[in-house]
Structure formats: structure tokens, C-alpha cells
Amino acid sequence: MDKKRILVVEDQGLLALDICTRLSALGHDPIESVRRGEDAIKQALILEPDIILMDIQLEGEMDGVSAAETIQKSKNIPIIYLTAHSDAHTLDRAKKTTPYGYLLKHFEEQELNAAIETAIYNYQMEQKVRESEQKYTAFMNSFEGIVYQTKLDSGPVFINGLVEKITGYTEAEMFEKEHSFEKLIYPPDLQVITEGGRLLDPQYSFEYRIVKKDGSLHWVSCTSQILNDEHGNPEKVQGIIQDIQEKKELEEHLVRSQRLDSIGVLAGGIAHDFNNMLMGSLANIELALVETNEQSPSYNALETAQKVLLGARKLAGQLLVFSKGGQPHLESINLKKVLQDDALFILRGAKTRAVLHLGEDLNEVEFDKSQLTQIIQNLLLNASEAMPEGGEIDIVAKNI
């Protein structure tokens, strides 16, 4: 056994000297010997010994039990009580300080050695358990999930972690039979799991949805293993459950994006072919307009058809923009000219007319021309339709 630094608290001088001598013979270091409880507290805090041999009955107002209680509030030092005789009340008080042993005075050297070795061993085991508990607590505080152990019928034996955050139920509610893990699984997902027979595997992993307390569905992943009893028969299941709702939402978003990409490619092909057909039709209408008298009833019909086809061409252009990922084709645009041309063309033949209030020094803008024209067209047509008896539409544009 390693050499230990030991504080001796004994009010009988000769006995204290004998104990220190025996400790030295056993290879230990009796670093200090004190007679009073107050001195024991002071030296324990200053010297921080590996172990304390504490007489229960001490001179002065403070006995050994009171001194031990005070020391244990600040330091975790194993204490062995020394006693010749004590009343039942004092012994009960001593027990509450969880001592690491008792020695009856006038003990043999081997008894002293055994008491010290036992106390040190128990103290070291307790330290390992305490460290293990601290590591487990740290793990659970940082683990974004649930650690559990259940009986084969899914009744919880142990459960810890983000139980309420993930399921909506408290740990206490989860221990109730009607709130067992199996009954939280969304029925269609449970059917898939049980039909595959995977629950009988020694180890298995699933992704499934659970029905939370508020009735909403929530994605989780579960990794479990079956624990056998001493006869090798399946007895319990233990595992971890993690929240993968955000992961599933991201996957769903990715799938939607991929679908939109596919639709964009298809839309681009259709728009390209459609635009080619429109160009032929527009060319023929323009030729017909040239050869038709403006006073002819057909002239207005041809103009209307031209406007419709021009609108369809713009729609085809928007589909082409969408097919390229929705990025507009930006260019420098003379806003004054666009507003003048579009207002004149869009309201041609309508009962309403545009009144333009455009700044002389109006800046050019970076914009997709087809999208800008579509916006102007929608605004003007909506305004015109709102005034079936006719009227004026003021269009104001200025630098800010």
C-alpha cells in the first residue's frame, strides 16, 4: 500500500504518540497530531490529509463527530473513528457522517493496518463511482436524445434524457403502461417494423415517427440491443433514441428541390418550343396588320391577338428563367422609356389612359426587362379593369 498522509486527532497524549509510532512503522506519514476538534478542522483544511483518525470523545466543547461533520462540508476526506466507549446517541450521530471504519482503543497494529487499507480501498471505489456518475451526467447533459431500458413488453425500467422535449411526456408519464415506447410509434411505421421481424434481432436500428403528446408526428431514430438473463434468454431491451426531425425536414426540402430542378428542365424545353411557335404566329399577324386597313373591323381583332401572343411570349420567357434556376437576366434599363412604351402599348384601345410623371434625370435600373414589363402590365391592366367607365392612371417615377 502507498504511503498515506494521516492526521491523528486524539486528546490523550501518550495514546496519540503510540498511534503515530505505529503509523510510521506501517510506512505511513502521521503529518500532525491534535487534541481538540477545532484544531482538527483547521489542520484538515490546511494539510488536506489522505485519511483522518478521529477520536469521538475529545476535550473541549466540540467532539469528534461534530468536527467530522464540519470537515466533510468542505473536504471529502475518509475518517476512521477511534472510541473506547460511547453512548447510543453519539454512535447514531457518528453513523450519519458515513465513517470509513471504527477502531476500539488499545487496538492491535494489524487491526490499525486493516482499518486503514479498508478505508482507502472503499474511498477509491467511491471516487471511481463518483467519477463515473459525473461522466454519465456530463454525457446526458450534452446528449441530444433519450437513453432507455425497457422490459420485453416495452414497459420502461430506466429512462433519461430529453424525454419531454422529444415525446411531450414527462419521465413519470412514460413509466405508466399506456405511455410505453411501443405505443408511441406511429401505427403505419410500427407495422413496417414488426412485419420485418427486426425486433427479434440482437441489435437493430430504425427510423420512425412517434405520436407526441399533442398529437403531432415527430421523426426519431432508435438504436437498440436485446439483453439476456443469466440463462441466455431475452429479458430487456436497451438503447438510445435521437431526434431527427430537422434532418428529415432537410431531406424533404432536398427532394422538393430536386423535383423542382426536374420540372425546370421540362418547363425550359416546353417554353423553348412554345416560344418558337409564337414567333411564327406573331410574324404572320404583323404582316396581316401591315396589309389590313386600320378602319377595318379585322384590324382591332388582329391587334388583340397580337397583344395576347406577346403576353404569351413573355410567359414563355418567365418559364425559361425558371428553368435556369429562377435567376433573372439583369441588364441596365432606361426606366423612363420602358414606362412610356409599355403604358402606351398596354392601354392602347382602352377607355383609360396613362398620365406619366417621370423625372427628367431618372436613373437607369438593373432589372430583368421581361419581368419588369410583366409587373407594369399587371398593374396597368388591374387599374384599367377597376375603372370600366374610363379614367386616368397616374404613373410616378423619381429618384430616391
Coordinates of N, CA, C and O in Angstrom, one line a residue, residues 63-160:
D63 N -16.9 17.7 20.0 CA -16.4 16.3 20.0 C -16.0 15.9 18.6 O -16.1 16.7 17.6
G64 N -15.5 14.7 18.4 CA -15.0 14.2 17.1 C -16.1 14.2 16.0 O -15.8 14.4 14.8
V65 N -17.3 13.8 16.4 CA -18.4 13.7 15.4 C -18.7 15.1 14.8 O -18.8 15.3 13.6
S66 N -18.8 16.1 15.7 CA -19.1 17.5 15.2 C -17.9 18.0 14.3 O -18.1 18.7 13.3
A67 N -16.7 17.7 14.7 CA -15.5 18.1 13.9 C -15.6 17.4 12.5 O -15.3 18.0 11.5
A68 N -16.0 16.1 12.5 CA -16.1 15.4 11.2 C -17.1 16.0 10.3 O -16.9 16.1 9.1
E69 N -18.3 16.3 10.9 CA -19.3 16.9 10.1 C -18.9 18.2 9.5 O -19.2 18.5 8.3
T70 N -18.2 19.0 10.2 CA -17.7 20.3 9.7 C -16.7 20.1 8.6 O -16.7 20.8 7.5
I71 N -15.7 19.2 8.8 CA -14.7 18.9 7.8 C -15.3 18.4 6.5 O -15.0 18.8 5.4
Q72 N -16.3 17.5 6.6 CA -17.0 16.9 5.4 C -17.7 17.9 4.6 O -18.0 17.7 3.4
K73 N -18.1 19.1 5.2 CA -18.8 20.1 4.4 C -17.8 20.8 3.4 O -18.3 21.3 2.4
S74 N -16.5 20.7 3.7 CA -15.5 21.3 2.8 C -14.6 20.4 2.1 O -14.2 20.6 0.9
K75 N -14.3 19.2 2.7 CA -13.4 18.3 2.2 C -13.9 16.9 2.2 O -14.5 16.5 3.2
N76 N -13.6 16.1 1.1 CA -14.0 14.7 1.1 C -12.8 13.9 1.5 O -12.1 13.4 0.7
I77 N -12.7 13.7 2.8 CA -11.5 13.0 3.4 C -12.1 11.8 4.2 O -13.0 12.0 5.1
P78 N -11.6 10.6 3.9 CA -12.1 9.5 4.7 C -11.7 9.6 6.2 O -10.6 9.9 6.5
I79 N -12.7 9.2 7.1 CA -12.4 9.3 8.5 C -12.7 8.0 9.2 O -13.7 7.3 8.9
I80 N -11.8 7.6 10.1 CA -11.9 6.4 10.9 C -12.0 6.9 12.3 O -11.2 7.6 12.8
Y81 N -13.1 6.4 13.0 CA -13.3 6.9 14.4 C -12.6 6.0 15.3 O -12.5 4.7 15.2
L82 N -12.0 6.6 16.4 CA -11.4 5.9 17.5 C -12.3 6.0 18.7 O -12.8 7.1 19.0
T83 N -12.6 4.9 19.4 CA -13.5 5.0 20.5 C -13.2 3.9 21.5 O -12.7 2.8 21.2
A84 N -13.4 4.3 22.8 CA -13.3 3.3 23.9 C -14.7 2.9 24.3 O -15.0 1.7 24.3
H85 N -15.6 3.8 24.4 CA -17.0 3.5 24.7 C -17.8 4.8 24.4 O -17.3 5.9 24.7
S86 N -18.9 4.7 23.9 CA -19.8 5.8 23.6 C -21.2 5.4 23.8 O -21.6 4.3 23.6
D87 N -22.0 6.4 24.1 CA -23.5 6.2 24.2 C -24.1 6.0 22.9 O -23.6 6.3 21.8
A88 N -25.3 5.4 22.9 CA -26.0 5.1 21.7 C -26.3 6.4 20.8 O -26.2 6.3 19.6
H89 N -26.6 7.5 21.5 CA -26.9 8.7 20.7 C -25.7 9.2 19.9 O -25.8 9.6 18.8
T90 N -24.5 9.1 20.6 CA -23.3 9.6 19.9 C -22.9 8.7 18.8 O -22.5 9.1 17.7
L91 N -23.1 7.4 18.9 CA -22.9 6.4 17.8 C -23.8 6.7 16.7 O -23.4 6.6 15.5
D92 N -25.1 7.0 17.0 CA -26.0 7.3 15.9 C -25.6 8.5 15.1 O -25.6 8.6 13.9
R93 N -25.1 9.5 15.8 CA -24.5 10.7 15.2 C -23.3 10.4 14.3 O -23.2 10.9 13.2
A94 N -22.5 9.5 14.8 CA -21.3 9.1 14.1 C -21.6 8.4 12.8 O -21.0 8.6 11.8
K95 N -22.7 7.6 12.8 CA -23.1 6.8 11.6 C -23.5 7.8 10.5 O -23.2 7.5 9.3
K96 N -24.1 8.9 10.9 CA -24.6 9.8 9.9 C -23.5 10.5 9.1 O -23.7 11.1 8.1
T97 N -22.3 10.5 9.7 CA -21.2 11.1 9.0 C -20.5 10.1 8.0 O -19.5 10.4 7.4
T98 N -21.1 8.9 7.9 CA -20.6 7.8 7.0 C -19.1 7.6 7.1 O -18.3 7.8 6.2
P99 N -18.7 7.2 8.3 CA -17.2 6.9 8.5 C -16.8 5.7 7.7 O -17.6 4.9 7.3
Y100 N -15.5 5.6 7.5 CA -14.9 4.5 6.8 C -14.5 3.4 7.7 O -13.9 2.4 7.2
G101 N -14.7 3.5 9.0 CA -14.4 2.4 9.9 C -14.4 2.9 11.3 O -14.4 4.1 11.6
Y102 N -14.3 1.9 12.3 CA -14.2 2.2 13.7 C -13.1 1.3 14.2 O -12.8 0.2 13.8
L103 N -12.4 1.9 15.2 CA -11.3 1.2 15.9 C -11.5 1.4 17.4 O -11.7 2.5 17.9
L104 N -11.6 0.2 18.1 CA -11.6 0.3 19.6 C -10.2 0.6 20.1 O -9.2 0.0 19.6
K105 N -10.1 1.5 21.0 CA -8.8 1.9 21.5 C -8.1 0.7 22.1 O -8.7 -0.3 22.6
H106 N -6.8 0.8 22.1 CA -5.9 -0.3 22.5 C -6.0 -1.4 21.5 O -5.9 -2.6 21.8
F107 N -6.1 -1.0 20.2 CA -6.2 -1.9 19.1 C -4.8 -2.5 18.8 O -3.8 -1.9 19.1
E108 N -4.8 -3.6 18.1 CA -3.5 -4.2 17.6 C -3.1 -3.5 16.3 O -3.8 -2.9 15.6
E109 N -1.7 -3.6 16.1 CA -1.2 -3.0 14.9 C -1.8 -3.5 13.6 O -2.1 -2.7 12.7
Q110 N -2.1 -4.8 13.5 CA -2.7 -5.4 12.3 C -4.1 -4.9 12.2 O -4.7 -4.7 11.0
E111 N -4.8 -4.6 13.3 CA -6.2 -4.0 13.2 C -6.2 -2.6 12.6 O -7.0 -2.2 11.8
L112 N -5.1 -1.8 13.1 CA -5.0 -0.5 12.6 C -4.7 -0.5 11.0 O -5.3 0.2 10.3
N113 N -3.8 -1.4 10.6 CA -3.4 -1.5 9.2 C -4.6 -1.9 8.4 O -4.9 -1.4 7.3
A114 N -5.4 -2.9 8.9 CA -6.6 -3.4 8.1 C -7.6 -2.3 8.0 O -8.2 -2.1 6.9
A115 N -7.8 -1.5 9.1 CA -8.8 -0.4 9.0 C -8.4 0.6 8.0 O -9.2 1.1 7.2
I116 N -7.1 1.0 8.0 CA -6.6 2.0 7.0 C -6.7 1.5 5.6 O -7.2 2.2 4.7
E117 N -6.3 0.2 5.3 CA -6.4 -0.3 4.0 C -7.8 -0.4 3.5 O -8.1 -0.1 2.3
T118 N -8.7 -0.8 4.4 CA -10.1 -0.9 4.0 C -10.7 0.4 3.7 O -11.5 0.6 2.7
A119 N -10.4 1.4 4.5 CA -10.9 2.8 4.3 C -10.4 3.3 3.0 O -11.2 3.9 2.2
I120 N -9.1 3.2 2.7 CA -8.6 3.7 1.5 C -9.2 3.0 0.3 O -9.5 3.6 -0.7
Y121 N -9.4 1.7 0.4 CA -10.0 0.9 -0.8 C -11.4 1.4 -1.0 O -11.8 1.7 -2.2
N122 N -12.2 1.5 0.0 CA -13.6 2.0 -0.1 C -13.6 3.4 -0.7 O -14.5 3.7 -1.5
Y123 N -12.7 4.2 -0.2 CA -12.7 5.6 -0.6 C -12.3 5.6 -2.1 O -13.0 6.4 -2.9
Q124 N -11.4 4.9 -2.6 CA -11.0 4.8 -4.0 C -12.2 4.3 -4.9 O -12.4 4.8 -6.0
M125 N -12.9 3.3 -4.4 CA -14.0 2.8 -5.1 C -15.1 3.8 -5.2 O -15.7 4.0 -6.3
E126 N -15.4 4.5 -4.1 CA -16.4 5.6 -4.2 C -16.0 6.7 -5.1 O -16.8 7.3 -5.8
Q127 N -14.7 7.0 -5.2 CA -14.2 8.0 -6.1 C -14.5 7.6 -7.6 O -14.9 8.4 -8.4
K128 N -14.2 6.3 -7.9 CA -14.4 5.8 -9.2 C -15.9 5.9 -9.6 O -16.3 6.3 -10.7
V129 N -16.8 5.5 -8.6 CA -18.2 5.6 -8.8 C -18.6 7.0 -9.1 O -19.4 7.3 -10.0
R130 N -18.1 7.9 -8.2 CA -18.4 9.4 -8.4 C -18.0 9.9 -9.7 O -18.7 10.7 -10.4
E131 N -16.8 9.5 -10.1 CA -16.3 10.0 -11.4 C -17.1 9.4 -12.6 O -17.4 10.1 -13.6
S132 N -17.5 8.2 -12.4 CA -18.4 7.6 -13.4 C -19.7 8.3 -13.5 O -20.2 8.5 -14.6
E133 N -20.3 8.6 -12.4 CA -21.5 9.3 -12.3 C -21.4 10.7 -12.9 O -22.3 11.2 -13.7
Q134 N -20.3 11.4 -12.7 CA -20.0 12.7 -13.3 C -19.9 12.6 -14.8 O -20.5 13.5 -15.5
K135 N -19.2 11.6 -15.3 CA -19.1 11.4 -16.7 C -20.5 11.1 -17.3 O -20.8 11.7 -18.4
Y136 N -21.3 10.3 -16.7 CA -22.6 10.0 -17.2 C -23.5 11.2 -17.2 O -24.2 11.5 -18.2
T137 N -23.4 12.0 -16.1 CA -24.2 13.3 -16.0 C -23.8 14.2 -17.1 O -24.6 14.8 -17.8
A138 N -22.4 14.4 -17.4 CA -22.0 15.2 -18.4 C -22.4 14.8 -19.8 O -22.8 15.5 -20.6
F139 N -22.4 13.4 -20.0 CA -22.9 12.9 -21.2 C -24.3 13.1 -21.5 O -24.8 13.6 -22.5
M140 N -25.1 12.9 -20.4 CA -26.6 13.1 -20.5 C -26.9 14.6 -20.8 O -27.9 14.9 -21.5
N141 N -26.1 15.5 -20.1 CA -26.4 16.9 -20.3 C -26.1 17.4 -21.7 O -26.7 18.3 -22.2
S142 N -25.1 16.7 -22.4 CA -24.8 17.1 -23.8 C -25.5 16.2 -24.8 O -25.5 16.6 -26.0
F143 N -26.0 15.1 -24.4 CA -26.6 14.2 -25.4 C -28.0 14.7 -25.8 O -28.9 14.9 -25.0
E144 N -28.2 14.9 -27.1 CA -29.5 15.3 -27.6 C -30.4 14.1 -27.9 O -30.8 13.9 -29.1
G145 N -30.8 13.4 -26.9 CA -31.6 12.2 -27.1 C -32.1 11.6 -25.8 O -32.1 12.2 -24.8
I146 N -32.5 10.4 -25.9 CA -33.0 9.6 -24.8 C -32.2 8.3 -24.6 O -32.0 7.6 -25.6
V147 N -31.8 8.0 -23.4 CA -31.3 6.7 -23.1 C -32.3 5.9 -22.3 O -32.9 6.4 -21.4
Y148 N -32.5 4.7 -22.7 CA -33.6 3.9 -22.0 C -33.3 2.4 -21.9 O -32.4 1.9 -22.6
Q149 N -34.0 1.8 -21.0 CA -34.0 0.4 -20.9 C -35.4 -0.1 -20.6 O -36.1 0.5 -19.7
T150 N -35.9 -1.1 -21.3 CA -37.3 -1.5 -21.1 C -37.4 -3.0 -21.0 O -36.4 -3.7 -21.3
K151 N -38.5 -3.5 -20.4 CA -38.8 -4.9 -20.4 C -39.2 -5.3 -21.9 O -39.5 -4.4 -22.7
L152 N -39.3 -6.6 -22.1 CA -39.6 -7.0 -23.5 C -41.0 -6.6 -23.8 O -41.4 -6.5 -25.0
D153 N -41.9 -6.3 -22.8 CA -43.2 -5.9 -23.1 C -43.3 -4.4 -23.3 O -44.4 -3.8 -23.4
S154 N -42.1 -3.8 -23.4 CA -41.9 -2.3 -23.6 C -42.2 -1.4 -22.4 O -42.2 -0.2 -22.5
G155 N -42.4 -2.0 -21.2 CA -42.5 -1.2 -20.0 C -41.2 -0.7 -19.6 O -40.2 -1.4 -19.5
P156 N -41.0 0.6 -19.4 CA -39.7 1.2 -19.1 C -39.2 0.7 -17.8 O -39.9 0.6 -16.8
V157 N -37.9 0.5 -17.7 CA -37.2 0.2 -16.5 C -36.3 1.4 -16.1 O -36.2 1.7 -14.9
F158 N -35.7 2.0 -17.1 CA -34.9 3.1 -16.9 C -35.1 4.1 -18.1 O -35.1 3.6 -19.2
I159 N -35.1 5.4 -17.8 CA -35.2 6.3 -18.9 C -34.7 7.7 -18.5 O -34.9 8.1 -17.4
N160 N -33.9 8.3 -19.4 CA -33.3 9.6 -19.1 C -33.0 10.3 -20.3 O -32.9 9.7 -21.4

